[in-house]
Tab-separated table of C-alpha atoms in Angstrom:
chain	number	residue	atom	x	y	z
J	1	UNK	CA	31.743	-100.568	0.701
J	2	UNK	CA	33.352	-97.943	-1.502
J	3	UNK	CA	36.810	-96.677	-0.595
J	4	UNK	CA	36.469	-97.695	3.042
J	5	UNK	CA	37.316	-101.255	2.040
J	6	UNK	CA	40.649	-100.120	0.604
J	7	UNK	CA	43.735	-100.819	2.681
J	8	UNK	CA	45.105	-97.326	2.062
J	9	UNK	CA	42.765	-94.323	2.066
J	10	UNK	CA	43.082	-92.152	-1.046
J	11	UNK	CA	43.690	-89.120	1.172
J	12	UNK	CA	44.521	-88.662	4.841
J	13	UNK	CA	45.057	-85.325	6.578
J	14	UNK	CA	46.769	-85.387	9.978
J	15	UNK	CA	46.833	-82.438	12.345
J	16	UNK	CA	47.925	-81.942	15.942
J	17	UNK	CA	45.798	-79.009	17.156
J	18	UNK	CA	47.018	-79.218	20.756
J	19	UNK	CA	50.595	-78.446	19.629
J	20	UNK	CA	49.435	-74.859	19.178
J	21	UNK	CA	48.483	-74.595	22.862
J	22	UNK	CA	51.336	-72.927	24.791
J	23	UNK	CA	50.124	-74.561	28.031
J	24	UNK	CA	51.507	-77.886	26.737
J	25	UNK	CA	55.074	-77.758	27.967
J	26	UNK	CA	57.495	-80.519	26.926
J	27	UNK	CA	58.028	-83.220	29.512
J	28	UNK	CA	57.044	-86.741	30.577
J	29	UNK	CA	53.391	-85.804	31.115
J	30	UNK	CA	52.999	-84.212	27.691
J	31	UNK	CA	49.715	-85.232	26.052
J	32	UNK	CA	48.459	-84.151	22.671
J	33	UNK	CA	45.481	-84.712	20.466
J	34	UNK	CA	45.835	-85.803	16.866
J	35	UNK	CA	43.119	-85.395	14.300
J	36	UNK	CA	43.023	-87.685	11.275
J	37	UNK	CA	40.631	-86.749	8.482
J	38	UNK	CA	39.965	-88.910	5.444
J	39	UNK	CA	37.488	-88.796	2.611
J	40	UNK	CA	34.313	-90.813	3.173
J	41	UNK	CA	31.700	-91.335	0.495
J	42	UNK	CA	28.175	-90.488	1.635
J	43	UNK	CA	26.874	-93.477	-0.322
J	44	UNK	CA	28.726	-95.836	2.034
J	45	UNK	CA	26.611	-94.497	4.913
J	46	UNK	CA	23.377	-93.594	3.088
J	47	UNK	CA	21.631	-96.858	4.042
J	48	UNK	CA	21.605	-95.631	7.656
J	49	UNK	CA	20.781	-91.980	6.977
J	50	UNK	CA	17.364	-92.285	8.614
J	51	UNK	CA	18.761	-93.882	11.777
J	52	UNK	CA	19.341	-91.819	14.902
J	53	UNK	CA	22.634	-90.852	16.491
J	54	UNK	CA	23.397	-93.192	19.383
J	55	UNK	CA	20.932	-95.775	18.036
J	56	UNK	CA	22.560	-96.791	14.748
J	57	UNK	CA	22.176	-100.420	13.566
J	58	UNK	CA	24.930	-103.036	13.874
J	59	UNK	CA	25.822	-102.827	10.154
J	60	UNK	CA	26.641	-99.155	10.498
J	61	UNK	CA	28.703	-99.764	13.626
J	62	UNK	CA	30.684	-102.484	11.818
J	63	UNK	CA	31.410	-100.166	8.878
J	64	UNK	CA	32.387	-97.340	11.219
J	65	UNK	CA	34.713	-99.686	13.136
J	66	UNK	CA	36.290	-100.891	9.861
J	67	UNK	CA	36.878	-97.292	8.774
J	68	UNK	CA	38.540	-96.543	12.115
J	69	UNK	CA	40.711	-99.663	11.943
J	70	UNK	CA	41.860	-98.883	8.408
J	71	UNK	CA	42.660	-95.238	9.226
J	72	UNK	CA	44.518	-96.155	12.401
J	73	UNK	CA	46.513	-98.851	10.584
J	74	UNK	CA	47.446	-96.380	7.857
J	75	UNK	CA	48.350	-93.742	10.457
J	76	UNK	CA	50.612	-96.268	12.214
J	77	UNK	CA	52.332	-97.177	8.932
J	78	UNK	CA	52.960	-93.516	8.090
J	79	UNK	CA	53.878	-92.426	11.649
J	80	UNK	CA	55.419	-95.502	13.325
J	81	UNK	CA	57.071	-93.522	16.124
J	82	UNK	CA	53.732	-91.967	17.093
J	83	UNK	CA	51.804	-95.250	16.994
J	84	UNK	CA	52.706	-96.349	20.563
J	85	UNK	CA	51.405	-93.020	21.886
J	86	UNK	CA	47.826	-93.575	20.700
J	87	UNK	CA	45.596	-94.069	23.742
J	88	UNK	CA	42.098	-93.406	22.452
J	89	UNK	CA	40.430	-93.428	19.046
J	90	UNK	CA	37.073	-91.885	18.248
J	91	UNK	CA	35.575	-92.226	14.771
J	92	UNK	CA	32.991	-90.002	13.179
J	93	UNK	CA	31.323	-90.485	9.816
J	94	UNK	CA	29.330	-88.284	7.465
J	95	UNK	CA	26.262	-89.279	9.519
J	96	UNK	CA	27.957	-87.963	12.666
J	97	UNK	CA	28.747	-84.675	10.938
J	98	UNK	CA	25.202	-84.413	9.566
J	99	UNK	CA	23.806	-84.989	13.069
J	100	UNK	CA	25.919	-82.339	14.815
J	101	UNK	CA	26.180	-79.687	12.105
J	102	UNK	CA	23.091	-80.370	9.969
J	103	UNK	CA	25.406	-80.271	6.951
J	104	UNK	CA	23.839	-81.935	3.911
J	105	UNK	CA	25.230	-85.458	3.534
J	106	UNK	CA	27.783	-84.745	6.258
J	107	UNK	CA	29.833	-82.329	4.165
J	108	UNK	CA	32.629	-80.797	6.225
J	109	UNK	CA	34.086	-78.224	3.876
J	110	UNK	CA	31.294	-75.839	3.047
J	111	UNK	CA	29.991	-75.257	-0.436
J	112	UNK	CA	30.391	-77.914	-3.087
J	113	UNK	CA	33.547	-77.168	-5.134
J	114	UNK	CA	31.989	-77.098	-8.602
J	115	UNK	CA	32.712	-74.769	-11.545
J	116	UNK	CA	29.381	-73.053	-10.808
J	117	UNK	CA	30.553	-72.249	-7.275
J	118	UNK	CA	33.872	-70.776	-8.435
J	119	UNK	CA	32.149	-68.690	-11.128
J	120	UNK	CA	29.562	-67.295	-8.702
J	121	UNK	CA	29.709	-63.515	-8.323
J	122	UNK	CA	28.219	-63.800	-4.848
J	123	UNK	CA	31.321	-65.457	-3.412
J	124	UNK	CA	34.334	-63.446	-2.375
J	125	UNK	CA	35.407	-61.252	0.498
J	126	UNK	CA	33.420	-58.123	-0.383
J	127	UNK	CA	29.723	-57.849	0.425
J	128	UNK	CA	27.053	-55.280	-0.460
J	129	UNK	CA	27.141	-54.138	3.192
J	130	UNK	CA	29.674	-51.343	3.728
J	131	UNK	CA	32.449	-52.475	6.082
J	132	UNK	CA	31.358	-56.127	6.090
J	133	UNK	CA	33.879	-58.575	4.664
J	134	UNK	CA	33.781	-62.361	4.496
J	135	UNK	CA	36.731	-64.502	5.503
J	136	UNK	CA	37.137	-68.245	5.494
J	137	UNK	CA	36.994	-71.136	3.099
J	138	UNK	CA	33.904	-70.168	1.162
J	139	UNK	CA	35.316	-66.720	0.430
J	140	UNK	CA	38.231	-68.293	-1.440
J	141	UNK	CA	38.405	-72.064	-1.860
J	142	UNK	CA	37.622	-75.209	0.134
J	143	UNK	CA	39.608	-76.618	3.017
J	144	UNK	CA	42.089	-75.348	5.532
J	145	UNK	CA	44.319	-73.591	3.013
J	146	UNK	CA	41.218	-72.032	1.453
J	147	UNK	CA	40.175	-70.736	4.870
J	148	UNK	CA	43.598	-69.193	5.373
J	149	UNK	CA	43.498	-67.592	1.927
J	150	UNK	CA	39.979	-66.275	2.599
J	151	UNK	CA	41.284	-64.544	5.718
J	152	UNK	CA	44.284	-63.134	3.871
J	153	UNK	CA	42.111	-61.852	1.020
J	154	UNK	CA	39.680	-60.224	3.477
J	155	UNK	CA	42.563	-58.531	5.275
J	156	UNK	CA	43.968	-57.325	1.933
J	157	UNK	CA	40.546	-56.004	0.877
J	158	UNK	CA	40.508	-53.898	4.049
J	159	UNK	CA	44.167	-52.868	3.832
J	160	UNK	CA	45.719	-53.447	0.362
J	161	UNK	CA	49.230	-52.675	1.638
J	162	UNK	CA	49.196	-56.045	3.416
J	163	UNK	CA	50.481	-57.733	0.248
J	164	UNK	CA	53.682	-55.702	0.401
J	165	UNK	CA	54.480	-57.340	3.738
J	166	UNK	CA	54.209	-60.882	2.391
């Protein structure tokens, strides 16, 4: 069962996207959404890769439930004051991601981060098309910080003086 059987996930990213919404005013009716992302090995879910979304076998559903239980338990240990606020949990797996995004093996962060990728001359913010710049994670590096840096690098390629303001 790979890392899903471990009591503590090797990595867990927690975000509260609804906190950025100014329509959420503080008060007794305040409700927010948390997003918990953890690494999942494709091999743990590969046995069910030919099954269909919404019709997955019981073994897959058990593994998915175990993954959700372990992540929620770890979340509650790390954020005990938030634990009583959890009302609903929805779990997705690499198979879920593959179904909705058609990403190979359910990859969520773009291109595979290999030395070949980072040495590729075709990646970066500049393109052969005049006035067309790329921004986002695959213009710089993987993940959320990579996406931010891709945007910053694209902005700086358009207006180099931007670095003086940082």
